[in-house]
Coordinates of C-alpha atoms and ligand atoms in Angstrom, one line a residue:
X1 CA 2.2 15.7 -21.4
X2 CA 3.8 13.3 -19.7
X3 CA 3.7 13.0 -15.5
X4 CA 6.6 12.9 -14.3
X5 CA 7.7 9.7 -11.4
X6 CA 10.1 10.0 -8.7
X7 CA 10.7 6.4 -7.5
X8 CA 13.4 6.2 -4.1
X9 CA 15.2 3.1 -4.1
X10 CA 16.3 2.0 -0.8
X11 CA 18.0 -0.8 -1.9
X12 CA 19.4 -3.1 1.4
X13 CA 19.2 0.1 3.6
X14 CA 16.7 0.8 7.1
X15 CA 15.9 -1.4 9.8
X16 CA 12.1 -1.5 10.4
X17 CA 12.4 1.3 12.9
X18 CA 14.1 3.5 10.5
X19 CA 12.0 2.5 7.9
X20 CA 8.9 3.9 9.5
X21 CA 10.4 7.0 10.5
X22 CA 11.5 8.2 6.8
X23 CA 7.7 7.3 6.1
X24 CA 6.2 9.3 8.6
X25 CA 8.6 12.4 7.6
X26 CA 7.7 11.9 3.6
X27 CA 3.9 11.9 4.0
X28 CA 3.4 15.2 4.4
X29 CA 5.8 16.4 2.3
X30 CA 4.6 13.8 -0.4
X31 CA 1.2 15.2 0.2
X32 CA 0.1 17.7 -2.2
X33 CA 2.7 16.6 -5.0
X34 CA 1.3 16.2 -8.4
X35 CA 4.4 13.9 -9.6
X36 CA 4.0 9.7 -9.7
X37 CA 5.9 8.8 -5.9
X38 CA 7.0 4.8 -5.7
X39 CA 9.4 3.9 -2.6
X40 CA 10.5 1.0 -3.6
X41 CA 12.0 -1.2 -0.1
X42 CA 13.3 -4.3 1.3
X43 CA 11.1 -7.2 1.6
X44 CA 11.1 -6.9 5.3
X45 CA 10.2 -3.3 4.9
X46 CA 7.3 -4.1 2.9
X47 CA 4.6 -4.8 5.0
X48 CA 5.3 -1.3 7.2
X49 CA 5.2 0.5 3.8
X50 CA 2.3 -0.6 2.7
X51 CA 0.7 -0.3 6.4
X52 CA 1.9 3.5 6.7
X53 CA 1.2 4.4 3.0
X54 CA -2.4 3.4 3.2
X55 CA -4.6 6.0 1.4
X56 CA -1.5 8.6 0.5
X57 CA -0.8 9.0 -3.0
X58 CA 3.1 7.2 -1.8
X59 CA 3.0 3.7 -4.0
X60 CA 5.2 0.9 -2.8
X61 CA 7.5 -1.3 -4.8
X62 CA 9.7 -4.3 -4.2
X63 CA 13.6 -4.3 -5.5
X64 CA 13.5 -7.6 -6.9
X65 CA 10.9 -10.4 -8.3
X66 CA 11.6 -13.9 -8.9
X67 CA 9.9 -15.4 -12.0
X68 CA 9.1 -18.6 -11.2
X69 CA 5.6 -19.0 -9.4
X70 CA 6.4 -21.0 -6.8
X71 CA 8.9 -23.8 -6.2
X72 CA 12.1 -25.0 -4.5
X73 CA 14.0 -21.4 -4.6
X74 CA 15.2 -20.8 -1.5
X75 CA 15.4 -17.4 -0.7
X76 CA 13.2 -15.7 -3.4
X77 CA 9.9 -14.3 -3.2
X78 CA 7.5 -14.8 -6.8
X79 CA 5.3 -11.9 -8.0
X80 CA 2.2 -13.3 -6.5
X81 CA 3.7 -13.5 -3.2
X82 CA 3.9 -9.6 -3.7
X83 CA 0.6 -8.5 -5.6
X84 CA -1.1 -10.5 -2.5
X85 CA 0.4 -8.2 0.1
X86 CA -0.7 -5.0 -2.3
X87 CA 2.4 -4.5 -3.4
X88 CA 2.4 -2.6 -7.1
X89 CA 5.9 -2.2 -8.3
X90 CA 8.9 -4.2 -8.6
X91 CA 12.2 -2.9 -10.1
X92 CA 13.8 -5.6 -12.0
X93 CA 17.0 -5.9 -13.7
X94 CA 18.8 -3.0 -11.4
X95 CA 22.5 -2.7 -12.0
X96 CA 23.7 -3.9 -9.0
X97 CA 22.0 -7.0 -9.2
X98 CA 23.5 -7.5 -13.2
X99 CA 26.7 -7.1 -11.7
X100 CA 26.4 -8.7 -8.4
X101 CA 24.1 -11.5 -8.9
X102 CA 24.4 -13.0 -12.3
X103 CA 21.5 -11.2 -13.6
X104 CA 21.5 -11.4 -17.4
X105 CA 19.0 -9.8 -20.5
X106 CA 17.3 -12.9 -20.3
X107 CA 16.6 -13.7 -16.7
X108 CA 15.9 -9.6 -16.4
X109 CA 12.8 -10.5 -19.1
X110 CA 11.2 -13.5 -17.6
X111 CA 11.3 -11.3 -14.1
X112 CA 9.3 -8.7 -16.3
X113 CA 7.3 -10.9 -17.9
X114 CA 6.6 -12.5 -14.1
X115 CA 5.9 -9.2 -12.6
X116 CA 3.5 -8.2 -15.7
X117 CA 1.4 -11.6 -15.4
X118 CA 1.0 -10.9 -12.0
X119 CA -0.1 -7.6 -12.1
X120 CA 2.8 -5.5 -10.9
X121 CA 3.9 -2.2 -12.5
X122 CA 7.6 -3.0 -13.5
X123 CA 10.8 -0.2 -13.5
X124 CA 13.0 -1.6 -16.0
X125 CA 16.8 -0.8 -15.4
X126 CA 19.1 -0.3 -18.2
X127 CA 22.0 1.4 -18.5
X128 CA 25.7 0.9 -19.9
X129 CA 29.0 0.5 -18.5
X130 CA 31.9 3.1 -18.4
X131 CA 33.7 0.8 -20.8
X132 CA 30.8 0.6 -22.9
X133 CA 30.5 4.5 -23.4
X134 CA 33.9 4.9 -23.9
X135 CA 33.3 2.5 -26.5
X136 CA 31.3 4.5 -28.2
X137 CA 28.8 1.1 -27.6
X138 CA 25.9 2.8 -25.2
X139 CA 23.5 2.7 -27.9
X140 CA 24.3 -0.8 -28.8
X141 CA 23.8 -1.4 -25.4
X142 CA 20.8 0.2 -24.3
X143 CA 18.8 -1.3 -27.3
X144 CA 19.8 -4.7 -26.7
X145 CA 19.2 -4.9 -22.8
X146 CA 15.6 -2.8 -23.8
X147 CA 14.6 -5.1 -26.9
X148 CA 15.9 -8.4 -24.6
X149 CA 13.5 -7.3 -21.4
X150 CA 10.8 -6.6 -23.1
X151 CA 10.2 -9.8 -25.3
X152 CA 6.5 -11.4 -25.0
X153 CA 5.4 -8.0 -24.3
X154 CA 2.1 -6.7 -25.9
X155 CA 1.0 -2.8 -26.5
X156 CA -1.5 -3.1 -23.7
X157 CA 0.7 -4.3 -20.8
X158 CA 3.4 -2.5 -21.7
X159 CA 1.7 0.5 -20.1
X160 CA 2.6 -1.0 -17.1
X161 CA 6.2 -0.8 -17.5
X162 CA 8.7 2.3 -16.6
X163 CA 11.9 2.1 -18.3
X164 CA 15.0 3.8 -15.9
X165 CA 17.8 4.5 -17.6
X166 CA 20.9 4.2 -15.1
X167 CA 24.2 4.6 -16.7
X168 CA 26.0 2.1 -14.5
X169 CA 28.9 4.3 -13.7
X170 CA 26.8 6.7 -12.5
X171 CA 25.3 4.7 -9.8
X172 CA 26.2 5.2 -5.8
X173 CA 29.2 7.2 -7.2
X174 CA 28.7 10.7 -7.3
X175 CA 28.9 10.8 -11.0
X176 CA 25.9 12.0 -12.5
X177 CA 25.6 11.6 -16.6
X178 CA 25.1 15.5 -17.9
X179 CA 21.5 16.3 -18.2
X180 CA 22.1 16.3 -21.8
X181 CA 23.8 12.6 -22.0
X182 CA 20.9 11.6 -19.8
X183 CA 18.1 13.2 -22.3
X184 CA 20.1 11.6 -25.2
X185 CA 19.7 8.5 -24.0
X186 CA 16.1 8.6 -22.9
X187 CA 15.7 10.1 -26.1
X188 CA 17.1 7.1 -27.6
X189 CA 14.6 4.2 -25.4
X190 CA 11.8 5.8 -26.7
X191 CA 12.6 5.8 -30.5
X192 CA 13.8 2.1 -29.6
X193 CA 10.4 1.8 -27.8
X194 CA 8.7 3.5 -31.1
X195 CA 10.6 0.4 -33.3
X196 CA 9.3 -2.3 -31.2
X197 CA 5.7 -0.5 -31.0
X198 CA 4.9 2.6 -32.2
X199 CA 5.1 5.9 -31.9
X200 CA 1.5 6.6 -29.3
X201 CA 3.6 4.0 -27.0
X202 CA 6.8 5.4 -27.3
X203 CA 5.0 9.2 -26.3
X204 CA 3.2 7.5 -23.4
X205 CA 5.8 5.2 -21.7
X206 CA 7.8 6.8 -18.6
X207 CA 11.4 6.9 -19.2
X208 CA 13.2 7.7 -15.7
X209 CA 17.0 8.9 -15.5
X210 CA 18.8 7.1 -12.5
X211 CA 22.6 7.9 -11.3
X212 CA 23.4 10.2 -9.0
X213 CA 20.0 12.5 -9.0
X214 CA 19.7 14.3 -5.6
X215 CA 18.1 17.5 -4.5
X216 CA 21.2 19.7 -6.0
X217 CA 21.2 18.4 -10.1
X218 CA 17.5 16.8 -10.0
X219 CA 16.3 20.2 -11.7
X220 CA 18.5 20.6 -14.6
X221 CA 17.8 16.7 -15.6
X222 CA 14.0 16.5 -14.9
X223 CA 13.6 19.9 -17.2
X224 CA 14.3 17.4 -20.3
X225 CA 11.7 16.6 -22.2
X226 CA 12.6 13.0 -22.5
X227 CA 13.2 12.0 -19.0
X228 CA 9.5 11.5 -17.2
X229 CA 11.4 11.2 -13.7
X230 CA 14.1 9.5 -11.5
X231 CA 15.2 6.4 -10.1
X232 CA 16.6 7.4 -6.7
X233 CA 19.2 5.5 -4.6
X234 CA 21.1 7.6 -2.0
X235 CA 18.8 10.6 -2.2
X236 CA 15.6 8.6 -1.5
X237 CA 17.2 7.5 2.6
X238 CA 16.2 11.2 3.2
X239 CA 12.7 12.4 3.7
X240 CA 14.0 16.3 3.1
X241 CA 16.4 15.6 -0.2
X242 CA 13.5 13.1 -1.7
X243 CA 11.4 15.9 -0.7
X244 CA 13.1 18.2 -3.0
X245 CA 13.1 15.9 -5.9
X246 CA 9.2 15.2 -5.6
X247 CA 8.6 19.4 -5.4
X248 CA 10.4 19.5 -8.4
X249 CA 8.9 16.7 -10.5
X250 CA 5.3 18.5 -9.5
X251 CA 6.2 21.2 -11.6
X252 CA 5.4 19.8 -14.7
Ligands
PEP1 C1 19.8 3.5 -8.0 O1 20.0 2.8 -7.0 O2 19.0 3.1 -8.8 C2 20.5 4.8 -8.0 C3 20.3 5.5 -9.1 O3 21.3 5.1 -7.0 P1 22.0 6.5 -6.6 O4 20.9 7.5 -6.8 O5 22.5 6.4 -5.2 O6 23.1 6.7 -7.7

């Protein structure tokens, strides 16, 4: 059976101060959890993640990886640059970063394929578009941006990558896909994942529903047998409600 991961995304929020606070408050409630716990934090948050998280089972993750190694990029920080701090995760091809920084399929799969070379665990971010389900398209959708990311990959690093699925309009707004939409889709990445691979892959990669998933619905959604876990935006800023999420995902 598979673990199940609860991974907080912070996205652009806490100041340093803030930052250490919702640490200390989610150690010891992060404690004795048996469920996979990422935070994954601004890049000036980093460095006080890592410090505070030292020998607790909390892992740390970065929202964003450039792909090139090094070079004249202002403003972007390469996967080396993070593995050196002790960084293990990087989220790549998040939602709000398709639709608010010209991230495409293809930039979202050399950032993978950056983030793998350098040894970073990678979440993978797909997801569809209210349009698109209405459409009647999400499948289209999901495939493509999956089959797209995860180009040049082999079987054996694969196992470091954890696919979220994050129905777009779900994201920030409230709107949380049904727990049964969410396991269709899920169910869906992994018989893609099965195509690409096979099917002892498929059965041991981590699919993650994001959207929406807080304390009140996480149950109901984490009780499916294909979603391993969350992605967590608003309900990870608070060490009580990410609390709840993390007791829940421990009892599996
Ligand atoms: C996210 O940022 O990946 C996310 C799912 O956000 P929220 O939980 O706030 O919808």
């Amino acid at each position: 059976m598979r673990k199940k991961v609860i991974a907080g995304n912070w996205k652009m929020n806490k100041n340093r101060k803030e930052a250490k606070e919702l640490i200390e408050a989610l150690k010891p409630i992060a404690q004795d959890k048996t469920c996979g716990v990422i935070i994954c934090v601004p890049f000036t948050n980093l460095e006080t993640a890592l410090t505070l998280t030292d020998g607790t089972n909390i892992k740390v993750g970065a929202e964003n990886v450039h792909f090139e190694k090094s070079g004249a990029f202002t403003g972007e920080i390469s996967a080396d640059m993070l593995t050196e701090m002790g960084v293990e995760y990087v989220i790549v091809g998040h939602s709000e970063r398709r639709q608010y920084f010209g991230e495409t399929d293809i930039t979202v799969n050399k950032r993978l394929l950056a983030g793998l070379e350098a040894g970073l665990k990678v979440i993978l971010c797909v997801g569809e578009t209210l349009e698109e389900r209405e459409q009647g398209i999400t499948e289209e959708i999901v495939a493509k941006q999956v089959k797209i990311a995860l180009q040049g990959t082999c079987e054996k690093c694969i196992k470091n990558v954890i696919i979220a699925y994050e129905p777009v309009w779900a994201i920030g707004t409230g709107k949380t896909a049904t727990a049964e939409q969410a396991e269709e889709v899920c169910a869906f990445i992994r018989k893609t994942i099965e195509g690409l691979f096979n099917k002892e892959v498929a059965d041991g990669i981590t699919i993650q529903y994001g959207g929406s998933m807080n304390e009140k619905n996480c149950a109901e959604l984490l009780s499916k047998e294909d979603i391993d876990g969350g992605l967590i935006g608003g309900a990870s800023l608070v060490a009580e409600k990410f609390g709840v999420l993390l007791e829940e995902a421990s009892k599996y």
